[in-house]
Short mmCIF file of N, CA, C and O in Angstrom, two decimals:
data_model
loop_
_atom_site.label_atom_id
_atom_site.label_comp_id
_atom_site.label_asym_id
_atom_site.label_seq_id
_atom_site.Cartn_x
_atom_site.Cartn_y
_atom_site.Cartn_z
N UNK A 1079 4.87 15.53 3.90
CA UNK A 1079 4.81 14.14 4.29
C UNK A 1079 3.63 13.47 3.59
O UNK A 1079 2.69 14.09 3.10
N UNK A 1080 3.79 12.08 3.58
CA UNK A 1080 2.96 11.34 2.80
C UNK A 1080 2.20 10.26 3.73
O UNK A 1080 2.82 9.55 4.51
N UNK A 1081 0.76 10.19 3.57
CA UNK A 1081 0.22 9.46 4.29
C UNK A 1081 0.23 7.93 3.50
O UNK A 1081 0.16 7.50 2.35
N UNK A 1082 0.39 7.35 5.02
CA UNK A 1082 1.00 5.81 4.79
C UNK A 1082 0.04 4.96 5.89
O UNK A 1082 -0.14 5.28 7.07
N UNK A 1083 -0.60 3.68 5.11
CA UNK A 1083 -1.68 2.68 6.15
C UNK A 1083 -0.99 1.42 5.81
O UNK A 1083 -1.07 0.82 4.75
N UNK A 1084 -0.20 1.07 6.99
CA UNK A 1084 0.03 -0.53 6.71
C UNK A 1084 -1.60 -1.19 7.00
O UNK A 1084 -2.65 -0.72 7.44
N UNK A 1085 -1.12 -2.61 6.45
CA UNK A 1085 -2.28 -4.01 6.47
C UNK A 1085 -1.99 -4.83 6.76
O UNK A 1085 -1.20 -5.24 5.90
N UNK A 1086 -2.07 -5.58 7.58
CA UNK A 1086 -1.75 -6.84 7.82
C UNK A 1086 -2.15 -7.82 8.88
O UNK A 1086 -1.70 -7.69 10.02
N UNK A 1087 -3.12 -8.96 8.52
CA UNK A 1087 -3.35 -9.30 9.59
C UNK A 1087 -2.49 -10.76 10.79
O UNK A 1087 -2.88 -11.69 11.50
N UNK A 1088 -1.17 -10.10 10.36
CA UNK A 1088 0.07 -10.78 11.28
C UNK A 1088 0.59 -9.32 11.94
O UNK A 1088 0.98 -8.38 11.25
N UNK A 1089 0.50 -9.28 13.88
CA UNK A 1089 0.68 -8.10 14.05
C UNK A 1089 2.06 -7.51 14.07
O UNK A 1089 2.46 -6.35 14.15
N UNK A 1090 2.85 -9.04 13.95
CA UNK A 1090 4.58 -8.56 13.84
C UNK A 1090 4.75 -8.41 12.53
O UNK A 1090 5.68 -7.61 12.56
N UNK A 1091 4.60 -8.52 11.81
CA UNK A 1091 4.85 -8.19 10.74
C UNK A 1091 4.16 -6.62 10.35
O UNK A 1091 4.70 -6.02 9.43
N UNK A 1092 3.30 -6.14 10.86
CA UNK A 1092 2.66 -4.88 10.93
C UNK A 1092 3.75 -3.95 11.95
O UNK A 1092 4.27 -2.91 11.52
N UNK A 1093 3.94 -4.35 13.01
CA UNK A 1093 4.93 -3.65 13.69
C UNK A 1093 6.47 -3.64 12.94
O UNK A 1093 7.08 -2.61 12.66
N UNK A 1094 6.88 -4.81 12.72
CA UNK A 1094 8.18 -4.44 12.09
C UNK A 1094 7.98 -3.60 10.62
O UNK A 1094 9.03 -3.22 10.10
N UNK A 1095 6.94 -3.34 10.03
CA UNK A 1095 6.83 -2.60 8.34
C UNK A 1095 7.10 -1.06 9.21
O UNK A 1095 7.96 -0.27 8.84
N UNK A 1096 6.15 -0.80 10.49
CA UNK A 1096 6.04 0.19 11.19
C UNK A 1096 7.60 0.39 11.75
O UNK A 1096 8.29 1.40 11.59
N UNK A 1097 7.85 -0.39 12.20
CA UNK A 1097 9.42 0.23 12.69
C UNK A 1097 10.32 0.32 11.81
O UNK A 1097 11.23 1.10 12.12
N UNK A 1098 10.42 -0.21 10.77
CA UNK A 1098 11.33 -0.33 9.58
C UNK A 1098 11.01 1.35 9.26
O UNK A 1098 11.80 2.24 9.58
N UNK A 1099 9.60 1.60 8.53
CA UNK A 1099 9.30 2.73 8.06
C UNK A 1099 9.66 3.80 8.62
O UNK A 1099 10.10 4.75 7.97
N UNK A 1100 9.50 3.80 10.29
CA UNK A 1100 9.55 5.26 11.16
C UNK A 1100 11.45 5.14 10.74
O UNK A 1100 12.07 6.17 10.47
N UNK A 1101 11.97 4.14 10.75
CA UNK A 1101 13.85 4.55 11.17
C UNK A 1101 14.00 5.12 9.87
O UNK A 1101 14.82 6.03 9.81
N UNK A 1102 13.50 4.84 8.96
CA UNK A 1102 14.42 5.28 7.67
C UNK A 1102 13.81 6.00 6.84
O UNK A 1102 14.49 6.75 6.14
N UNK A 1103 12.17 5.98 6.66
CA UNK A 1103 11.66 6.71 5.90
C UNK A 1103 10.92 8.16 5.98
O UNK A 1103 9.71 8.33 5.88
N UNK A 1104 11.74 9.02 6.17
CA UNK A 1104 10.78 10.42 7.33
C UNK A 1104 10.13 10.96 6.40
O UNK A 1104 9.82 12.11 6.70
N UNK A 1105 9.56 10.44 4.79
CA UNK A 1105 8.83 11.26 3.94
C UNK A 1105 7.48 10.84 4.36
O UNK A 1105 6.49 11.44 3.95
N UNK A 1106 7.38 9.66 5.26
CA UNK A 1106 6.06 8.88 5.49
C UNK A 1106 5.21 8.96 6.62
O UNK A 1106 5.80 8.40 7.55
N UNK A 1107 4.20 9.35 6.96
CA UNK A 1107 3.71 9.70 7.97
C UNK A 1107 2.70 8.24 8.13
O UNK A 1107 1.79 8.01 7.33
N UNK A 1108 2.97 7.49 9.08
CA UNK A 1108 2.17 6.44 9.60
C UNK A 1108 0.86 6.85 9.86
O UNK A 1108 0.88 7.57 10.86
N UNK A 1109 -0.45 6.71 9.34
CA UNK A 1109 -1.51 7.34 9.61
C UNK A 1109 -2.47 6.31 10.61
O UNK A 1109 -3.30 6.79 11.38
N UNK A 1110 -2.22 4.74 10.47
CA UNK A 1110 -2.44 3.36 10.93
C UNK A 1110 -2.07 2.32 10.79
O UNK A 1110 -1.02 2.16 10.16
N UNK A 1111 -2.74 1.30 11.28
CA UNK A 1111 -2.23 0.49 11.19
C UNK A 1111 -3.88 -0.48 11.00
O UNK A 1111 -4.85 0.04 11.55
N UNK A 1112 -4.07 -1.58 10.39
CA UNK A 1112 -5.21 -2.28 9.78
C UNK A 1112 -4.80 -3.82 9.99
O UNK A 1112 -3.73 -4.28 9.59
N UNK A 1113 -5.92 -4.63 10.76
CA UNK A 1113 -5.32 -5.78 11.41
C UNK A 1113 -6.58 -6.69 10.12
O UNK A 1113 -6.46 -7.92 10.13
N UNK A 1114 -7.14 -6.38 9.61
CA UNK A 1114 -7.91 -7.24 8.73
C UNK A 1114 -8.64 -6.77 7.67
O UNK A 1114 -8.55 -5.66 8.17
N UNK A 1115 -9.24 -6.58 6.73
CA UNK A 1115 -9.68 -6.22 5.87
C UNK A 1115 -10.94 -5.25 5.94
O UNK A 1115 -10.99 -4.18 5.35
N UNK A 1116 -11.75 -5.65 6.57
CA UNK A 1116 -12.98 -4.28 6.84
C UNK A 1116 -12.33 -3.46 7.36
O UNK A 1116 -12.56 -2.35 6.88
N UNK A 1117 -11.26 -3.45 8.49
CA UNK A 1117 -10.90 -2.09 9.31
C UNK A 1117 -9.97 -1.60 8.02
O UNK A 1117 -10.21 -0.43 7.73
N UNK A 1118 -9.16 -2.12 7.34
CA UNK A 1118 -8.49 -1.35 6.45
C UNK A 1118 -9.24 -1.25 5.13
O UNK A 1118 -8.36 -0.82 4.38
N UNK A 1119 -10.20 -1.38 4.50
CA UNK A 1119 -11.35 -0.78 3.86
C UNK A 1119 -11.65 0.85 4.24
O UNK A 1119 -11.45 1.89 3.61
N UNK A 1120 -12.30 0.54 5.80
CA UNK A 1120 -12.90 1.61 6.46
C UNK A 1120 -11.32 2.57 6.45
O UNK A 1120 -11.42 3.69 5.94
N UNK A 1121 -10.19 2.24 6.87
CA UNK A 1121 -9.61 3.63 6.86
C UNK A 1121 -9.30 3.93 5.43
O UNK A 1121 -9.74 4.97 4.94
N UNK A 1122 -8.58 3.07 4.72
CA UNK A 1122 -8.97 4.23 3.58
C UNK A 1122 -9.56 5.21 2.86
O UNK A 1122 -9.28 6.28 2.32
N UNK A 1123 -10.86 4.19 3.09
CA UNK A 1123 -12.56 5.14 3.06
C UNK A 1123 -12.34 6.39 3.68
O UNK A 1123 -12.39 7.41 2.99
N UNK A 1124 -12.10 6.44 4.91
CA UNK A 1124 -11.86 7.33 5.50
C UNK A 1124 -10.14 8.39 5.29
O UNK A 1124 -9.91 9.30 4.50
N UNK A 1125 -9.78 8.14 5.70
CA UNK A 1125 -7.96 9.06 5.72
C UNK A 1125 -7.92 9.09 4.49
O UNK A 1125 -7.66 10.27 4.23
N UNK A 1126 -8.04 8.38 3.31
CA UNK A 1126 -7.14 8.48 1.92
C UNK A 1126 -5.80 8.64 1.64
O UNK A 1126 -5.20 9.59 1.14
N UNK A 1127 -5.35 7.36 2.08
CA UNK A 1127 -3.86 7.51 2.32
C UNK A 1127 -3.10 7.35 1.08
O UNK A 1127 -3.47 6.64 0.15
N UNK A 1128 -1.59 8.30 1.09
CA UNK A 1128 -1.33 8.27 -0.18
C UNK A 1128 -0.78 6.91 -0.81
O UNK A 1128 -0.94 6.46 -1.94
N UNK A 1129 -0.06 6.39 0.32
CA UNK A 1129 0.13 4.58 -0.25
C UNK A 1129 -0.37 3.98 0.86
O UNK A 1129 -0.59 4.45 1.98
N UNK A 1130 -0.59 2.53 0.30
CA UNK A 1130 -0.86 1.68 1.16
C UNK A 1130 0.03 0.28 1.16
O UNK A 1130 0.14 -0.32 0.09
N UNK A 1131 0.56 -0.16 2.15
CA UNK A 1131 1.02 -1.75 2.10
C UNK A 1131 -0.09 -2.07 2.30
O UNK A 1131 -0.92 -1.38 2.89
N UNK A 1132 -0.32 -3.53 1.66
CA UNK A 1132 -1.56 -3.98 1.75
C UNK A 1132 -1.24 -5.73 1.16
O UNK A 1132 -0.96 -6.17 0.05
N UNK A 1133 -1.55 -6.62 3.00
CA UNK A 1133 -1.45 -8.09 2.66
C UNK A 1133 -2.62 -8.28 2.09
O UNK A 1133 -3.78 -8.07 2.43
N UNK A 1134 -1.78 -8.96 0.61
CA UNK A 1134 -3.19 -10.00 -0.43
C UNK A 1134 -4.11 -10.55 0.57
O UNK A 1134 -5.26 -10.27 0.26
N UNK A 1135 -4.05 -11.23 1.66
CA UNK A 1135 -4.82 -12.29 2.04
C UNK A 1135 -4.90 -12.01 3.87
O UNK A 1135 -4.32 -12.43 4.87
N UNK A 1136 -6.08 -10.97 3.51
CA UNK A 1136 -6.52 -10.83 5.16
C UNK A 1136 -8.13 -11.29 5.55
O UNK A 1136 -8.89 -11.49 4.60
N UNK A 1137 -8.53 -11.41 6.62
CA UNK A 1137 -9.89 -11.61 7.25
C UNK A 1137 -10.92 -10.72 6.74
O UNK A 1137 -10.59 -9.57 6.48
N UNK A 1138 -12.27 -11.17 6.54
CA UNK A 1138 -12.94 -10.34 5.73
C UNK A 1138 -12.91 -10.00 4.98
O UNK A 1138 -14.08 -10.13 4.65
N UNK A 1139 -12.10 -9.20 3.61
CA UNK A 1139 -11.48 -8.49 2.43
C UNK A 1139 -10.24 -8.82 2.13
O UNK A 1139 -9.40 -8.32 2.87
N UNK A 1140 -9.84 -9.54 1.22
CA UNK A 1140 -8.77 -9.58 0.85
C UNK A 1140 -7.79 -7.87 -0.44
O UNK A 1140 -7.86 -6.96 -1.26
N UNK A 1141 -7.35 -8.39 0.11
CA UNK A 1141 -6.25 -6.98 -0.67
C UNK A 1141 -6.38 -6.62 -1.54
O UNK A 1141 -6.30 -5.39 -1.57
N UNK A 1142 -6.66 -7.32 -2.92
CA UNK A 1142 -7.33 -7.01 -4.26
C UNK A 1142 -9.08 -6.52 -4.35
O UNK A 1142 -9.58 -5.77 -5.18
N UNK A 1143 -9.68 -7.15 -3.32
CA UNK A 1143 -10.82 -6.77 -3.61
C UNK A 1143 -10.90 -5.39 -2.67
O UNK A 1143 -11.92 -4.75 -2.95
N UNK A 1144 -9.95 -4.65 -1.46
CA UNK A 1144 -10.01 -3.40 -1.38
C UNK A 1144 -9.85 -2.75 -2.43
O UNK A 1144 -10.56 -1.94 -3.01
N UNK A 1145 -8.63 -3.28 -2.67
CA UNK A 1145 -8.29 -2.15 -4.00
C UNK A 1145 -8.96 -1.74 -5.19
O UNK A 1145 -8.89 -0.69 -5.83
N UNK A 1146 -9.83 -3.15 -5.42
CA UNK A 1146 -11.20 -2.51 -6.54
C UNK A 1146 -11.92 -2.02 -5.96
O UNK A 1146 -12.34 -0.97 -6.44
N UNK A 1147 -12.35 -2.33 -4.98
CA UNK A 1147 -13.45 -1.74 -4.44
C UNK A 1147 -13.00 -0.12 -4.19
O UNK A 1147 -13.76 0.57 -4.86
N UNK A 1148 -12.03 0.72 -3.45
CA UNK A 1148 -11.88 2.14 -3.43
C UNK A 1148 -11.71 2.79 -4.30
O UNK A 1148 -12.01 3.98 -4.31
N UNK A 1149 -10.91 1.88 -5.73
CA UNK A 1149 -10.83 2.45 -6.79
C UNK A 1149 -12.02 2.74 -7.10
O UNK A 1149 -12.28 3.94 -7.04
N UNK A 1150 -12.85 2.06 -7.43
CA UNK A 1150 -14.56 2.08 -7.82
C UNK A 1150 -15.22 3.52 -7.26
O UNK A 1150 -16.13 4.08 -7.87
N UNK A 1151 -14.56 4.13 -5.80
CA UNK A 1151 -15.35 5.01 -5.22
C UNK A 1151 -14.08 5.85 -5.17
O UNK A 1151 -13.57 6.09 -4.07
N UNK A 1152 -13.53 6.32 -6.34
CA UNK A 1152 -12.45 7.42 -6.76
C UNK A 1152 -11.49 7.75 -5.36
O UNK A 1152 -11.26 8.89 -4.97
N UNK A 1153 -11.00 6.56 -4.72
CA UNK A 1153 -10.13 6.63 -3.95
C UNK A 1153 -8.50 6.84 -5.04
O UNK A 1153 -8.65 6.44 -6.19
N UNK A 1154 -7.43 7.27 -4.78
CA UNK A 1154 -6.49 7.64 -5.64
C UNK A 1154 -5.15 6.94 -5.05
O UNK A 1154 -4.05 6.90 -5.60
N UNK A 1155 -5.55 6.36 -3.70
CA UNK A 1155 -4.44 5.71 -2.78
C UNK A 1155 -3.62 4.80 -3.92
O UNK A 1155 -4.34 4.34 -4.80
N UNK A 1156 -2.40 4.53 -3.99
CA UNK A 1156 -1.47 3.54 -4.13
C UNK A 1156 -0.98 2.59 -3.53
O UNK A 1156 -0.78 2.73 -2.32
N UNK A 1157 -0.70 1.55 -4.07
CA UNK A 1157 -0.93 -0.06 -3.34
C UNK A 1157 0.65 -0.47 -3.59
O UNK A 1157 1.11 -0.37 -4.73
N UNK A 1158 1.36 -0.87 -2.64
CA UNK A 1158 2.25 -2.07 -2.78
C UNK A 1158 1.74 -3.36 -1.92
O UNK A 1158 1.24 -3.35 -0.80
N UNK A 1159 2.02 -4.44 -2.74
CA UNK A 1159 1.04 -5.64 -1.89
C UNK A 1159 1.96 -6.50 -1.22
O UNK A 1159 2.75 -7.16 -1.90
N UNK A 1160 1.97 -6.56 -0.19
CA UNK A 1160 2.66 -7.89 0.11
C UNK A 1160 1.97 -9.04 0.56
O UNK A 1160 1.02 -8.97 1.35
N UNK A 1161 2.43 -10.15 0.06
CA UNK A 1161 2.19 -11.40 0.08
C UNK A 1161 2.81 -12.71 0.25
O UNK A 1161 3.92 -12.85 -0.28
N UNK A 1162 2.23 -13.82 0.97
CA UNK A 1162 2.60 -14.94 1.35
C UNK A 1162 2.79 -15.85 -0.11
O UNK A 1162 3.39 -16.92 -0.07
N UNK A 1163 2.17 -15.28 -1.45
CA UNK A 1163 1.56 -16.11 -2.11
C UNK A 1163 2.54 -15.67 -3.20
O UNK A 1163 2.78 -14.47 -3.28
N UNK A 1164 3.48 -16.97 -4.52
CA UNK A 1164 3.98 -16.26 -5.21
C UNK A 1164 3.51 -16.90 -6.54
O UNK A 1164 4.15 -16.93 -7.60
N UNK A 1165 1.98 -17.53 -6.24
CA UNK A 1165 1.30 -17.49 -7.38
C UNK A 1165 1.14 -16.66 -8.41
O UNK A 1165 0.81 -15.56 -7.97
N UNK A 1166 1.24 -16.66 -9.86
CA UNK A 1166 0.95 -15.81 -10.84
C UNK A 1166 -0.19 -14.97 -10.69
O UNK A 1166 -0.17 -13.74 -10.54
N UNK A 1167 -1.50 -15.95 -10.77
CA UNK A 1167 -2.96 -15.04 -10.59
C UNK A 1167 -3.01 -14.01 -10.34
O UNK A 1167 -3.42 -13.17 -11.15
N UNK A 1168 -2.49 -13.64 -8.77
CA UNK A 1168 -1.96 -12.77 -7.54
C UNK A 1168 -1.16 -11.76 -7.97
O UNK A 1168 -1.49 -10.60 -7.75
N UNK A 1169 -0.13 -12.02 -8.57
CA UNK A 1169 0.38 -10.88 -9.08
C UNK A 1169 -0.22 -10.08 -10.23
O UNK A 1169 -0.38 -8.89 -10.47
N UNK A 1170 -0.58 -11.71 -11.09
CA UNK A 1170 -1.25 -10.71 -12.66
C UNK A 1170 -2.74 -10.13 -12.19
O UNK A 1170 -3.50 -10.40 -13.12
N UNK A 1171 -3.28 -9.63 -11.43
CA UNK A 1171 -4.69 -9.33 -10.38
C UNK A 1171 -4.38 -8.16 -10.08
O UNK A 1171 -5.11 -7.19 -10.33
N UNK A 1172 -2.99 -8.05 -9.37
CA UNK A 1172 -2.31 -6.65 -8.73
C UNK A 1172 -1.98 -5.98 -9.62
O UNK A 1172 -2.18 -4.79 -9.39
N UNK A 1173 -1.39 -6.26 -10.90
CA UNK A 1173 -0.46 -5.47 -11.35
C UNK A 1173 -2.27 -4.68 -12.60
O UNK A 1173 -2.21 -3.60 -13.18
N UNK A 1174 -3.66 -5.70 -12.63
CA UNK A 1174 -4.19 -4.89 -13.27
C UNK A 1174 -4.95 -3.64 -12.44
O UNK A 1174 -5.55 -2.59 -12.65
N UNK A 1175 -4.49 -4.49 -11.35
CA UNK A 1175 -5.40 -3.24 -10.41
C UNK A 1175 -4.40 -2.02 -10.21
O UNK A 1175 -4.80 -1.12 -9.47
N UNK A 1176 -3.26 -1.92 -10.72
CA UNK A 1176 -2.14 -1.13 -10.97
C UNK A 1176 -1.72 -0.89 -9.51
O UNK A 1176 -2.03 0.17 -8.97
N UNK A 1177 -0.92 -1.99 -8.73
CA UNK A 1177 -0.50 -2.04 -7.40
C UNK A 1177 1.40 -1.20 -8.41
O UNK A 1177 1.98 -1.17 -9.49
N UNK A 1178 1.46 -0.86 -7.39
CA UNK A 1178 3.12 -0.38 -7.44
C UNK A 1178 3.77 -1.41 -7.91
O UNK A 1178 4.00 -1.77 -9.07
N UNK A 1179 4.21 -2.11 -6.23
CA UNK A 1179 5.06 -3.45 -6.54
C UNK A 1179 4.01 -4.83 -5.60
O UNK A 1179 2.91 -4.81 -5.05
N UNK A 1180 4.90 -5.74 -5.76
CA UNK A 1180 4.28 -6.87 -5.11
C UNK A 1180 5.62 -7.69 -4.76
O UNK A 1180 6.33 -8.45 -5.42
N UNK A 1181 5.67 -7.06 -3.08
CA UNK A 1181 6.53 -8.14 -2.43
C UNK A 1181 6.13 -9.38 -1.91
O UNK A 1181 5.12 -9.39 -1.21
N UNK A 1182 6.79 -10.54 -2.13
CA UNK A 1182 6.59 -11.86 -1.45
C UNK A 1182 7.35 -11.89 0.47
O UNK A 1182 8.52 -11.80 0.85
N UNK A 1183 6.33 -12.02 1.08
CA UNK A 1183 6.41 -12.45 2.53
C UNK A 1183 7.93 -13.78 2.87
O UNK A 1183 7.40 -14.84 2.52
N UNK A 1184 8.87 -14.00 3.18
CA UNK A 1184 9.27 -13.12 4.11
C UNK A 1184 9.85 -12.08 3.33
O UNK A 1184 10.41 -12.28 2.25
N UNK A 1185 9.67 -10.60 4.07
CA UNK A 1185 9.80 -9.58 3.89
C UNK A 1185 11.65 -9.23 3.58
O UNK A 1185 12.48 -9.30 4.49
N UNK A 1186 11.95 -8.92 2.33
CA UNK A 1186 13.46 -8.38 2.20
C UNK A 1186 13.33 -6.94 2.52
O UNK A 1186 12.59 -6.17 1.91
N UNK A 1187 14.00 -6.65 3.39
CA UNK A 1187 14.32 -4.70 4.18
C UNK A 1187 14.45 -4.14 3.33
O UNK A 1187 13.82 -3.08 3.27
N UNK A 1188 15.44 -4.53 2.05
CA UNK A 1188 15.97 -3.89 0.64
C UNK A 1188 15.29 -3.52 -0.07
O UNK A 1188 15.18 -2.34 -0.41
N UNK A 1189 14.55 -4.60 -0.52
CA UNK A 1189 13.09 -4.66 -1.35
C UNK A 1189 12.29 -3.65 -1.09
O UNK A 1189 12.13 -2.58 -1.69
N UNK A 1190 11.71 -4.15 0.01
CA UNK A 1190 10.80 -2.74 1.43
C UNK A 1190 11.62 -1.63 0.61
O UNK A 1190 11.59 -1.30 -0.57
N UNK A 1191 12.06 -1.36 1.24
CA UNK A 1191 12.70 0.52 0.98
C UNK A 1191 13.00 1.10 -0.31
O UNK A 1191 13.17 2.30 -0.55
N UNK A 1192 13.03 0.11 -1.15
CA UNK A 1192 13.21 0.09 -2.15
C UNK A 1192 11.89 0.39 -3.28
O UNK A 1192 11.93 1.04 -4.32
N UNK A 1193 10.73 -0.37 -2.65
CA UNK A 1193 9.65 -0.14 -3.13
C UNK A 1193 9.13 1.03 -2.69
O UNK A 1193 8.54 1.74 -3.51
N UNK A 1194 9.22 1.34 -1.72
CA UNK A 1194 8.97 2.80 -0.54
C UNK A 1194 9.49 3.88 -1.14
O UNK A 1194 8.73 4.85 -1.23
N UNK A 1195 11.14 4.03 -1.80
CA UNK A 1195 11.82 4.97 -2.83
C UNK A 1195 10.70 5.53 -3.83
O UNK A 1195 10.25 6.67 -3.88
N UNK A 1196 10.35 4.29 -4.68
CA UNK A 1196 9.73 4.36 -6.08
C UNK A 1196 8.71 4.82 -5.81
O UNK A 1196 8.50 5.98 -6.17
N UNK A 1197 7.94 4.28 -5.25
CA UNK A 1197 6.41 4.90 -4.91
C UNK A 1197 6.43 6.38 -4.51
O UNK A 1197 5.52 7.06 -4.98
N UNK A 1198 7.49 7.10 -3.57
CA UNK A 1198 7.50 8.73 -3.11
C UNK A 1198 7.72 9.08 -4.26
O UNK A 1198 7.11 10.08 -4.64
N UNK A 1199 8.63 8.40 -5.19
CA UNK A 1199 9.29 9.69 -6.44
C UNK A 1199 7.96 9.53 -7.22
O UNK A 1199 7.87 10.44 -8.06
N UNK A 1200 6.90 8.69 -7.24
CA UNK A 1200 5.65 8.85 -8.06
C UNK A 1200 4.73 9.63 -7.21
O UNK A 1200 3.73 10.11 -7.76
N UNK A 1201 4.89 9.78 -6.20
CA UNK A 1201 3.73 10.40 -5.71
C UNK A 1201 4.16 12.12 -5.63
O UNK A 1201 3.45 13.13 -5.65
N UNK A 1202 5.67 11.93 -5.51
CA UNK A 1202 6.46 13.73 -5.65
C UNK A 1202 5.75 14.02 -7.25
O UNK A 1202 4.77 14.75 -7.31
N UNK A 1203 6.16 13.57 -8.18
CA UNK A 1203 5.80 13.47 -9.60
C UNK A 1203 4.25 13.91 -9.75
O UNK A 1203 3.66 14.90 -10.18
N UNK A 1204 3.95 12.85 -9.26
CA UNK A 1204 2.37 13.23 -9.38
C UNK A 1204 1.84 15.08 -8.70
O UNK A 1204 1.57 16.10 -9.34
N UNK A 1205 1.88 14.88 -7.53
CA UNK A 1205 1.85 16.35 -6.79
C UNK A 1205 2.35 17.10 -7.67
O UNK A 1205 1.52 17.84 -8.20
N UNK A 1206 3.61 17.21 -8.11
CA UNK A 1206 3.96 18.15 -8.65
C UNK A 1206 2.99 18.21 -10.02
O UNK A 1206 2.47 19.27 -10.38
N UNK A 1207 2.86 17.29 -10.53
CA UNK A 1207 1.86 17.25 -12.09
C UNK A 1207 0.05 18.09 -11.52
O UNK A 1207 -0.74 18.75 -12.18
N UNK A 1208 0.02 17.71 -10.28
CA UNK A 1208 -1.54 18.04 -9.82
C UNK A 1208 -1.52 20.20 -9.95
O UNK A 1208 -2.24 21.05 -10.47
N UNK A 1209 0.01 20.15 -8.98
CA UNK A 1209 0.48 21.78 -8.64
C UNK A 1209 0.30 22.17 -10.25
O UNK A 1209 -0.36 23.19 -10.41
N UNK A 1210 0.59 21.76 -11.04
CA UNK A 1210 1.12 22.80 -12.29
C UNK A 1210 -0.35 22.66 -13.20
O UNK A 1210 -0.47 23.54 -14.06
N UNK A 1211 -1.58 21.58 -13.11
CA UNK A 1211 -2.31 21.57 -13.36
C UNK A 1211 -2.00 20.44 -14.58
O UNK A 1211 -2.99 20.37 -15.32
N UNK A 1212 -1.21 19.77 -14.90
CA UNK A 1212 -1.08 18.44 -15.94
C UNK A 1212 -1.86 17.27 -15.78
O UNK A 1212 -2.05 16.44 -16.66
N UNK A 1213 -2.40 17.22 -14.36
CA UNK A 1213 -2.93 15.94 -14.32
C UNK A 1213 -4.30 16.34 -13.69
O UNK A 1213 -4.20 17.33 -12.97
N UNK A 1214 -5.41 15.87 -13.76
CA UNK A 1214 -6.65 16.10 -13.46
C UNK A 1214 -6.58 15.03 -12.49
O UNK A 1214 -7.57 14.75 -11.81
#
């Protein structure tokens, strides 16, 4: 199983990523849940989860500046971002901070699971590259 930290500081929208995830995705182990930006800082810091959803635009820390910031302190977590925002900046920001994908808020289920697919077969990939010794 793969450790998984939603973000978000809308709590239905944190609960439905959470209920969406538990019905369909059993490769994912819910490790938390992060209602604003310092608390989801601090768990990453802490758990090192293997992906993260993570809203661009929360209280305290916004989503891009976690993601530089753990990268900076050899965190290895993976980011799909979701966002309210379908400004360019935002995406071209994510995609250098090498986020997975970047869904726009309201949330498509399809999309979701879809991004959730891609990200396990990189993180199976990866593991397996770590097991055989290919990837440092």
């Amino acid at each position: 199983m793969y450790k998984l930290l939603i973000c978000d500081d809308e709590a239905i929208i944190r609960n439905g990523l959470k209920a969406i995830i538990e019905k369909t995705c059993t490769d994912y182990d819910i490790i938390g849940l992060a209602s604003n930006g310092f608390e989801a800082h601090e768990m990453i810091l802490f758990e090192e989860p293997d992906l993260v959803l993570m809203d661009i635009n929360m209280p305290g820390m916004t989503g891009l500046e976690i993601m530089e910031n753990v990268q900076t302190q050899g965190i290895h977590s993976k980011f799909i971002i979701i966002s309210g925002y379908d400004e360019f900046q935002y995406a071209q920001k994510a995609v250098k901070l090498r986020a997975l994908d970047y869904i726009l808020k309201p949330i498509d289920r399809e999309k979701l699971l879809q991004s959730l697919e891609t990200a396990l077969h990189d993180l199976i990939k990866e593991h397996h590259a770590k097991k055989e010794g290919t990837l440092s």
